[in-house]
Amino acid sequence: MNWEKRIGKLRKKFGEKNIEAVLITNPANIFYLSGFTGSAGFIFAAPEKAYLITDFRYEEQAEKEISLQIFDLVICSTKIIDRIKDLVESENIKRLGIEAKHMTVDFYNELNEKLSRCSLIPVTGIVEELRTVKDEEEIDRIKKAAQIADSAFDYIIKFIKPGLKEIEVAAEIEYFMRRNGASKASFDIIAASGERSALPHGTAGERKLGNGNLLLMDFGAVYKGYCSDITRTVVIGKASEKQRKVYDIVFEAQNRALETAAVNMTCSELDGLARSVIAEYGMGDKFGHSLGHGVGIEVHEAPAVSKNSREVLSPGMVITIEPGIYIKGWGGVRIEDMVLVTEKGLQVLTFSTKELLEI
């Protein structure tokens, strides 16, 4: 990863945000800018220097993960906030950008008290804006994470059988992904069956799979710090006419979005492509979430592919397309793929079959 280039892009935003330096506290942004994966640390980026601030527990790890040509490594033996104060004062910073959404009230109050001569300026999104468009190395990692998830789906459909608990299905998916290169799952795996499949985020429970049940599975892998995200819905046993009808509507909605999307289209326009299909069948009120979201270091990141989003599709973005229909007391269907935005449209990154499987 080109850490120097990323820090340079961050500094270019100082003028736009009317700040002189920035304190990065979001772990995902710290990883993006430096490669550091420790759970305790901050980045202080000044006009000429960048500092990675952590404590003794992560000293050796930081030395291995970050570029010491780009970052000064600061190991705190006292309170980390006191070291931040020393650095801000040594750099003579009067306007410090902070990530307000990733800072506790207590930490903010103490920092504000310590830096009495410095204004704290909320600049949430300053790094996330850089992360929306991926570089080639990021895309390669995301593709590998997607490949692991695809392989997990191919595996799990051979494992599933009536009588298994949802939690057993989820555990088997995660175990497979970890055995095949994932450091962990991207999020708590969703395996929701029967009427529980109507819960868009129905994490796996004790319910047993029964004949005729829909089974909605939403999962992803983390590979070298980057996530994947895929959803497939299958039927345990023979699919009913209604299950096939609902599935076909969702499939058609996703296809319209995949085939029609174009660079410079707004995310709200893309959302509308799929949403209009479901509405045409009289089920618009059964699709209550956004069409998709960005994927990268975090499984949910910018851009938001929603009906209210004015963000524009740009080459290098990686997003999901995941329409769904959810009927309380009956069940739900969702189909989700990850796609890369290119000059020619959307390139699908997940390849698991979208045929309605009867297992």
mmCIF file with all atom_site columns, C-alpha atoms in Angstrom, residues 215-218 230-234 334-336:
data_model
loop_
_atom_site.group_PDB
_atom_site.id
_atom_site.type_symbol
_atom_site.label_atom_id
_atom_site.label_alt_id
_atom_site.label_comp_id
_atom_site.label_asym_id
_atom_site.label_entity_id
_atom_site.label_seq_id
_atom_site.pdbx_PDB_ins_code
_atom_site.Cartn_x
_atom_site.Cartn_y
_atom_site.Cartn_z
_atom_site.occupancy
_atom_site.B_iso_or_equiv
_atom_site.pdbx_formal_charge
_atom_site.auth_seq_id
_atom_site.auth_comp_id
_atom_site.auth_asym_id
_atom_site.auth_atom_id
_atom_site.pdbx_PDB_model_num
ATOM 1  C CA . LEU A 1 215 ? -33.069 -20.006 4.456  1.00 0.00 ? 215 LEU A CA 1
ATOM 2  C CA . LEU A 1 216 ? -31.500 -16.568 4.031  1.00 0.00 ? 216 LEU A CA 1
ATOM 3  C CA . MET A 1 217 ? -27.722 -16.536 4.491  1.00 0.00 ? 217 MET A CA 1
ATOM 4  C CA . ASP A 1 218 ? -25.751 -13.272 4.566  1.00 0.00 ? 218 ASP A CA 1
ATOM 5  C CA . ILE A 1 230 ? -22.821 -11.833 -0.079 1.00 0.00 ? 230 ILE A CA 1
ATOM 6  C CA . THR A 1 231 ? -26.402 -12.997 0.453  1.00 0.00 ? 231 THR A CA 1
ATOM 7  C CA . ARG A 1 232 ? -28.143 -16.012 -1.009 1.00 0.00 ? 232 ARG A CA 1
ATOM 8  C CA . THR A 1 233 ? -31.575 -17.437 -0.231 1.00 0.00 ? 233 THR A CA 1
ATOM 9  C CA . VAL A 1 234 ? -32.333 -21.140 -0.670 1.00 0.00 ? 234 VAL A CA 1
ATOM 10 C CA . ARG A 1 334 ? -32.620 -11.280 -0.456 1.00 0.00 ? 334 ARG A CA 1
ATOM 11 C CA . ILE A 1 335 ? -29.984 -11.621 -3.162 1.00 0.00 ? 335 ILE A CA 1
ATOM 12 C CA . GLU A 1 336 ? -26.748 -9.699  -2.676 1.00 0.00 ? 336 GLU A CA 1
#
